[in-house]
């Protein structure tokens, strides 16, 4: 028995989304779940990513030899006279040969003046930023403390030590001798902070970057953020219409997330859909502001990099840039389709640029897009060139994308891409609240308030849990049910829970988190304007399993999961997991082969004789969760004297409201909402003027 228990623990650790119980790093552009998978692959001794790790370690070893650089090293000083002020001057500005003193400098677009790099802070800041990210990644993958210590040392010297620290602003960036002491467009140089922040986040498991360091650095970032968003230079950069404006948004959104200000990030990224994406991309996919430059291919890719960064950051606040399309066809896909054919080095770029653009950058961009949206046309373009990006490329390690074809060969069919979820810190139209901290991770629920909400109303509440087999999913998919509830006058809530891939959770953890969310809602009912006696819990698939467990008045299967203080008034379950034994969803294999765990988590087997009224929806052609499980669940509830209505959808599959079913799926969703509304009405669980104004 003891051996079986240890084996179960080992299997859970091997398949979990956290490593050794430690939380995933709090990165926002480096996909935390993907690097966790890459690390597990390397720890198992698999060879597919070894070349990329070897290359990373070589770069990190070189960074170990980098002496700490600081703003005090530069030979020039900003107009302020303070060496602590970052200083650079415009890269495309040169002395005027017609003037004895060369002043004022004149512009030669695309031609870099070497002095702008060598005598200012630009080059040193880039070196430090790149080194910190490289060292952070090397520490994450190897646990070698040498890398963490060097990254922390570089960061302290550049940002924290009083004798060497940089002042938190870029007031004197990209000055032009003879014209200006600094410009808003110089702010593009602080995009390097993204690398610093991601790299330092990867040191979370090391004592080298200690709590005092983190607190001091957060204070520095907060001061920089204030300057970036309020200064005249910052406002100038925000108004830029080309890649400068896009990178400004990426910087601000990233800093807002690092500083735990998701509402700020959501605001700038929501505006960015029109201010950046729709304004920078024409319906045919061209980026005219970048095409006007003397290095038009490079700048088109550079701006697309920034747009993709915004798209990744937007996922953390529940916004979908990847599938966004304007009515006339402007989209990230359109921009990529415009550039993708030039992945072929034999295809001439239509403009006479100063030099050839780096077309190899299209490989990871195409792969990244295809991770979020499958697109046969783009897959076909990528296939002949996918192997042109070497096996030791860093992006392959970061995105868990090992080279799957020999160099020079064609990937006829791209391998399946695992879709990595991110934890949304906020969702549009909702209020986030932390309801629990588990395994070092804050779990949030997202509250949608109806029109006319008042704390004094004591409205019914609908709590909606997402599905995903306890492995994937986020509240971004269940928030629509909270929004629907708000249209009926209820308070809608979409909680998170610890899925395996994203937060390393087990099914037992998911149950415990769902019950903790309901407990938090009950405890905060007064401030949410909720009647705790009229809470309805909804869930789909594995979310239905989590929802059903909120109605079981016993301690849960996870250690320390107490019995709920208050049970829900009703359940609404969509193709729910109610039986986890053999013959149910997954069976014991979902529990490391442990039949006892599977039985302990089975709703049909663990529920008491008395249960809240339940409305169950299930499609007969569901091959994921057997339809027979729902009929057995209904029959047992009715035999025990409970109400359970089962609504059947003939011929549809597990996700019966999916757009893949076309009109039938849309009709099924409308029927689900009609039947659910009637069910709530029959139980007096819809608000009335009388109930809102007792």
Tab-separated table of N, CA and C in Angstrom, residues 1-100:
chain	number	residue	atom	x	y	z
A	1	UNK	N	0.837	-1.206	0.000
A	1	UNK	CA	0.000	0.000	0.000
A	1	UNK	C	0.869	1.253	0.000
A	2	UNK	N	1.918	1.229	0.838
A	2	UNK	CA	2.815	2.380	0.896
A	2	UNK	C	3.517	2.573	-0.434
A	3	UNK	N	3.943	1.462	-1.075
A	3	UNK	CA	4.609	1.550	-2.374
A	3	UNK	C	3.682	2.150	-3.413
A	4	UNK	N	2.412	1.715	-3.404
A	4	UNK	CA	1.445	2.244	-4.370
A	4	UNK	C	1.234	3.732	-4.164
A	5	UNK	N	1.206	4.160	-2.893
A	5	UNK	CA	1.007	5.575	-2.614
A	5	UNK	C	2.168	6.415	-3.131
A	6	UNK	N	3.421	5.917	-2.884
A	6	UNK	CA	4.597	6.631	-3.372
A	6	UNK	C	4.595	6.695	-4.890
A	7	UNK	N	4.214	5.576	-5.531
A	7	UNK	CA	4.159	5.554	-6.996
A	7	UNK	C	3.145	6.560	-7.518
A	8	UNK	N	2.011	6.648	-6.838
A	8	UNK	CA	0.998	7.619	-7.249
A	8	UNK	C	1.527	9.037	-7.168
A	9	UNK	N	2.260	9.335	-6.082
A	9	UNK	CA	2.830	10.676	-5.945
A	9	UNK	C	3.825	10.960	-7.056
A	10	UNK	N	4.654	9.953	-7.376
A	10	UNK	CA	5.642	10.156	-8.429
A	10	UNK	C	4.975	10.401	-9.761
A	11	UNK	N	3.903	9.650	-10.047
A	11	UNK	CA	3.189	9.851	-11.308
A	11	UNK	C	2.567	11.228	-11.360
A	12	UNK	N	2.013	11.669	-10.226
A	12	UNK	CA	1.399	13.002	-10.205
A	12	UNK	C	2.429	14.073	-10.461
A	13	UNK	N	3.621	13.922	-9.857
A	13	UNK	CA	4.673	14.921	-10.069
A	13	UNK	C	5.152	14.910	-11.507
A	14	UNK	N	5.226	13.727	-12.091
A	14	UNK	CA	5.736	13.623	-13.459
A	14	UNK	C	4.806	14.265	-14.454
A	15	UNK	N	3.508	14.308	-14.146
A	15	UNK	CA	2.562	14.844	-15.125
A	15	UNK	C	2.028	16.210	-14.734
A	16	UNK	N	2.469	16.748	-13.617
A	16	UNK	CA	1.889	17.996	-13.124
A	16	UNK	C	2.414	19.215	-13.827
A	17	UNK	N	1.754	20.360	-13.574
A	17	UNK	CA	2.159	21.603	-14.202
A	17	UNK	C	3.141	22.400	-13.368
A	18	UNK	N	3.338	22.013	-12.109
A	18	UNK	CA	4.383	22.639	-11.307
A	18	UNK	C	5.515	21.646	-11.164
A	19	UNK	N	6.643	22.103	-10.675
A	19	UNK	CA	7.824	21.261	-10.591
A	19	UNK	C	8.222	21.097	-9.139
A	20	UNK	N	8.124	19.865	-8.674
A	20	UNK	CA	8.487	19.625	-7.283
A	20	UNK	C	7.630	20.407	-6.313
A	21	UNK	N	6.387	20.728	-6.689
A	21	UNK	CA	5.498	21.475	-5.832
A	21	UNK	C	5.705	22.973	-5.887
A	22	UNK	N	6.756	23.418	-6.579
A	22	UNK	CA	7.024	24.856	-6.666
A	22	UNK	C	6.129	25.486	-7.713
A	23	UNK	N	5.667	26.713	-7.487
A	23	UNK	CA	4.829	27.368	-8.491
A	23	UNK	C	5.628	27.704	-9.735
A	24	UNK	N	4.928	27.828	-10.841
A	24	UNK	CA	5.572	28.234	-12.077
A	24	UNK	C	6.014	29.695	-11.969
A	25	UNK	N	7.025	30.097	-12.737
A	25	UNK	CA	7.510	31.479	-12.647
A	25	UNK	C	6.458	32.465	-13.120
A	26	UNK	N	6.500	33.652	-12.554
A	26	UNK	CA	5.512	34.684	-12.888
A	26	UNK	C	6.028	35.506	-14.075
A	27	UNK	N	6.099	34.830	-15.218
A	27	UNK	CA	6.502	35.498	-16.450
A	27	UNK	C	5.253	35.809	-17.263
A	28	UNK	N	5.377	36.776	-18.170
A	28	UNK	CA	4.216	37.190	-18.955
A	28	UNK	C	4.411	37.038	-20.460
A	29	UNK	N	5.643	36.982	-20.921
A	29	UNK	CA	5.909	36.721	-22.340
A	29	UNK	C	6.603	35.379	-22.542
A	30	UNK	N	7.473	35.003	-21.635
A	30	UNK	CA	8.003	33.638	-21.659
A	30	UNK	C	6.893	32.734	-21.122
A	31	UNK	N	6.413	31.769	-21.925
A	31	UNK	CA	5.278	30.946	-21.478
A	31	UNK	C	5.693	29.975	-20.371
A	32	UNK	N	5.214	30.238	-19.163
A	32	UNK	CA	5.665	29.486	-17.993
A	32	UNK	C	5.368	27.995	-18.123
A	33	UNK	N	4.178	27.650	-18.591
A	33	UNK	CA	3.841	26.229	-18.708
A	33	UNK	C	4.692	25.547	-19.768
A	34	UNK	N	5.054	26.270	-20.820
A	34	UNK	CA	5.872	25.682	-21.880
A	34	UNK	C	7.288	25.410	-21.388
A	35	UNK	N	7.888	26.353	-20.666
A	35	UNK	CA	9.248	26.101	-20.183
A	35	UNK	C	9.243	25.028	-19.098
A	36	UNK	N	8.118	24.887	-18.393
A	36	UNK	CA	8.016	23.789	-17.430
A	36	UNK	C	8.026	22.452	-18.158
A	37	UNK	N	7.291	22.362	-19.255
A	37	UNK	CA	7.306	21.131	-20.052
A	37	UNK	C	8.696	20.866	-20.626
A	38	UNK	N	9.345	21.929	-21.115
A	38	UNK	CA	10.705	21.765	-21.649
A	38	UNK	C	11.642	21.250	-20.565
A	39	UNK	N	11.514	21.789	-19.367
A	39	UNK	CA	12.398	21.365	-18.280
A	39	UNK	C	12.129	19.915	-17.895
A	40	UNK	N	10.863	19.523	-17.869
A	40	UNK	CA	10.551	18.126	-17.566
A	40	UNK	C	11.144	17.197	-18.625
A	41	UNK	N	11.045	17.630	-19.898
A	41	UNK	CA	11.615	16.828	-20.978
A	41	UNK	C	13.119	16.654	-20.786
A	42	UNK	N	13.804	17.730	-20.458
A	42	UNK	CA	15.249	17.656	-20.237
A	42	UNK	C	15.582	16.825	-19.005
A	43	UNK	N	14.787	16.963	-17.946
A	43	UNK	CA	15.031	16.194	-16.732
A	43	UNK	C	14.861	14.696	-16.968
A	44	UNK	N	13.995	14.339	-17.914
A	44	UNK	CA	13.809	12.923	-18.245
A	44	UNK	C	14.923	12.390	-19.144
A	45	UNK	N	15.830	13.272	-19.541
A	45	UNK	CA	16.937	12.845	-20.379
A	45	UNK	C	16.623	12.793	-21.852
A	46	UNK	N	15.476	13.358	-22.256
A	46	UNK	CA	15.121	13.355	-23.675
A	46	UNK	C	16.076	14.275	-24.437
A	47	UNK	N	16.391	13.899	-25.657
A	47	UNK	CA	17.450	14.589	-26.403
A	47	UNK	C	16.952	15.718	-27.295
A	48	UNK	N	15.626	15.829	-27.477
A	48	UNK	CA	15.104	16.726	-28.509
A	48	UNK	C	15.447	18.196	-28.277
A	49	UNK	N	15.633	18.604	-27.017
A	49	UNK	CA	15.931	20.005	-26.715
A	49	UNK	C	17.347	20.200	-26.173
A	50	UNK	N	18.143	19.140	-26.182
A	50	UNK	CA	19.485	19.238	-25.605
A	50	UNK	C	20.355	20.255	-26.333
A	51	UNK	N	20.234	20.321	-27.667
A	51	UNK	CA	21.055	21.274	-28.421
A	51	UNK	C	20.728	22.705	-28.019
A	52	UNK	N	19.439	22.991	-27.830
A	52	UNK	CA	19.034	24.336	-27.426
A	52	UNK	C	19.534	24.655	-26.022
A	53	UNK	N	19.496	23.665	-25.121
A	53	UNK	CA	19.997	23.895	-23.772
A	53	UNK	C	21.508	24.112	-23.781
A	54	UNK	N	22.216	23.334	-24.577
A	54	UNK	CA	23.674	23.500	-24.665
A	54	UNK	C	24.028	24.903	-25.149
A	55	UNK	N	23.300	25.380	-26.147
A	55	UNK	CA	23.537	26.728	-26.661
A	55	UNK	C	23.231	27.782	-25.597
A	56	UNK	N	22.127	27.602	-24.884
A	56	UNK	CA	21.772	28.545	-23.813
A	56	UNK	C	22.850	28.566	-22.737
A	57	UNK	N	23.331	27.407	-22.350
A	57	UNK	CA	24.345	27.355	-21.297
A	57	UNK	C	25.642	28.028	-21.743
A	58	UNK	N	25.977	27.878	-23.011
A	58	UNK	CA	27.197	28.536	-23.500
A	58	UNK	C	27.061	30.051	-23.403
A	59	UNK	N	25.876	30.562	-23.749
A	59	UNK	CA	25.649	32.004	-23.658
A	59	UNK	C	25.621	32.453	-22.191
A	60	UNK	N	25.042	31.633	-21.334
A	60	UNK	CA	25.000	31.977	-19.906
A	60	UNK	C	26.398	31.937	-19.295
A	61	UNK	N	27.204	30.980	-19.717
A	61	UNK	CA	28.579	30.917	-19.209
A	61	UNK	C	29.362	32.165	-19.615
A	62	UNK	N	29.110	32.634	-20.841
A	62	UNK	CA	29.761	33.875	-21.271
A	62	UNK	C	29.288	35.050	-20.413
A	63	UNK	N	27.993	35.046	-20.057
A	63	UNK	CA	27.456	36.131	-19.229
A	63	UNK	C	28.025	36.101	-17.815
A	64	UNK	N	28.462	34.935	-17.364
A	64	UNK	CA	29.088	34.863	-16.041
A	64	UNK	C	30.356	35.711	-15.979
A	65	UNK	N	30.992	35.874	-17.140
A	65	UNK	CA	32.242	36.636	-17.179
A	65	UNK	C	32.016	38.131	-17.360
A	66	UNK	N	30.751	38.537	-17.573
A	66	UNK	CA	30.463	39.959	-17.789
A	66	UNK	C	30.617	40.726	-16.480
A	67	UNK	N	31.450	41.730	-16.489
A	67	UNK	CA	31.560	42.550	-15.273
A	67	UNK	C	30.295	43.377	-15.137
A	68	UNK	N	29.854	43.661	-13.930
A	68	UNK	CA	28.645	44.465	-13.759
A	68	UNK	C	28.814	45.851	-14.397
A	69	UNK	N	27.910	46.193	-15.276
A	69	UNK	CA	27.945	47.484	-15.950
A	69	UNK	C	26.973	48.435	-15.273
A	70	UNK	N	27.194	49.732	-15.453
A	70	UNK	CA	26.287	50.709	-14.864
A	70	UNK	C	26.272	51.979	-15.704
A	71	UNK	N	25.297	52.829	-15.400
A	71	UNK	CA	25.200	54.114	-16.094
A	71	UNK	C	26.391	55.016	-15.777
A	72	UNK	N	27.162	54.673	-14.759
A	72	UNK	CA	28.310	55.497	-14.391
A	72	UNK	C	29.496	55.279	-15.334
A	73	UNK	N	29.420	54.258	-16.179
A	73	UNK	CA	30.561	53.899	-17.030
A	73	UNK	C	30.679	54.746	-18.292
A	74	UNK	N	29.606	55.355	-18.737
A	74	UNK	CA	29.613	56.014	-20.043
A	74	UNK	C	30.547	57.232	-20.047
A	75	UNK	N	31.202	57.487	-21.194
A	75	UNK	CA	32.081	58.662	-21.276
A	75	UNK	C	31.319	59.970	-21.394
A	76	UNK	N	30.089	59.924	-21.909
A	76	UNK	CA	29.279	61.139	-22.052
A	76	UNK	C	28.300	61.240	-20.889
A	77	UNK	N	27.797	62.431	-20.675
A	77	UNK	CA	26.830	62.664	-19.598
A	77	UNK	C	25.636	63.416	-20.169
A	78	UNK	N	24.454	63.109	-19.644
A	78	UNK	CA	23.240	63.793	-20.087
A	78	UNK	C	23.303	65.282	-19.760
A	79	UNK	N	22.424	66.037	-20.409
A	79	UNK	CA	22.388	67.487	-20.200
A	79	UNK	C	22.118	67.844	-18.745
A	80	UNK	N	21.530	66.951	-17.997
A	80	UNK	CA	21.253	67.201	-16.581
A	80	UNK	C	22.532	67.295	-15.754
A	81	UNK	N	23.623	66.727	-16.269
A	81	UNK	CA	24.871	66.687	-15.520
A	81	UNK	C	24.937	65.552	-14.515
A	82	UNK	N	23.898	64.726	-14.445
A	82	UNK	CA	23.835	63.630	-13.478
A	82	UNK	C	24.179	62.326	-14.186
A	83	UNK	N	25.289	61.711	-13.801
A	83	UNK	CA	25.711	60.460	-14.422
A	83	UNK	C	24.690	59.338	-14.230
A	84	UNK	N	23.871	59.442	-13.192
A	84	UNK	CA	22.873	58.404	-12.927
A	84	UNK	C	21.730	58.435	-13.936
A	85	UNK	N	21.627	59.523	-14.701
A	85	UNK	CA	20.582	59.602	-15.726
A	85	UNK	C	21.019	58.826	-16.957
A	86	UNK	N	20.126	57.960	-17.433
A	86	UNK	CA	20.376	57.234	-18.683
A	86	UNK	C	20.533	58.245	-19.810
A	87	UNK	N	21.519	58.001	-20.680
A	87	UNK	CA	21.750	58.920	-21.797
A	87	UNK	C	22.072	58.124	-23.067
A	88	UNK	N	21.449	58.553	-24.155
A	88	UNK	CA	21.808	58.044	-25.485
A	88	UNK	C	21.459	59.126	-26.483
A	89	UNK	N	21.929	58.977	-27.720
A	89	UNK	CA	21.424	59.889	-28.742
A	89	UNK	C	21.017	59.118	-29.981
A	90	UNK	N	20.186	59.759	-30.782
A	90	UNK	CA	19.527	59.101	-31.892
A	90	UNK	C	20.485	58.331	-32.788
A	91	UNK	N	20.197	57.065	-33.084
A	91	UNK	CA	21.145	56.237	-33.829
A	91	UNK	C	21.345	56.677	-35.276
A	92	UNK	N	20.349	57.332	-35.863
A	92	UNK	CA	20.442	57.699	-37.282
A	92	UNK	C	20.839	59.164	-37.474
A	93	UNK	N	21.414	59.771	-36.461
A	93	UNK	CA	21.804	61.182	-36.524
A	93	UNK	C	23.326	61.300	-36.555
A	94	UNK	N	23.809	62.148	-37.472
A	94	UNK	CA	25.245	62.279	-37.749
A	94	UNK	C	25.657	63.741	-37.741
A	95	UNK	N	26.957	64.001	-37.468
A	95	UNK	CA	27.434	65.388	-37.572
A	95	UNK	C	27.212	65.927	-38.987
A	96	UNK	N	26.831	67.181	-39.057
A	96	UNK	CA	26.629	67.836	-40.353
A	96	UNK	C	28.000	68.183	-40.939
A	97	UNK	N	28.390	67.550	-42.054
A	97	UNK	CA	29.731	67.809	-42.605
A	97	UNK	C	29.908	69.244	-43.077
A	98	UNK	N	28.801	69.957	-43.254
A	98	UNK	CA	28.900	71.341	-43.720
A	98	UNK	C	29.179	72.316	-42.580
A	99	UNK	N	29.157	71.837	-41.338
A	99	UNK	CA	29.363	72.711	-40.181
A	99	UNK	C	30.675	72.343	-39.497
A	100	UNK	N	31.393	73.321	-39.060
A	100	UNK	CA	32.686	73.082	-38.421
A	100	UNK	C	32.542	72.229	-37.167
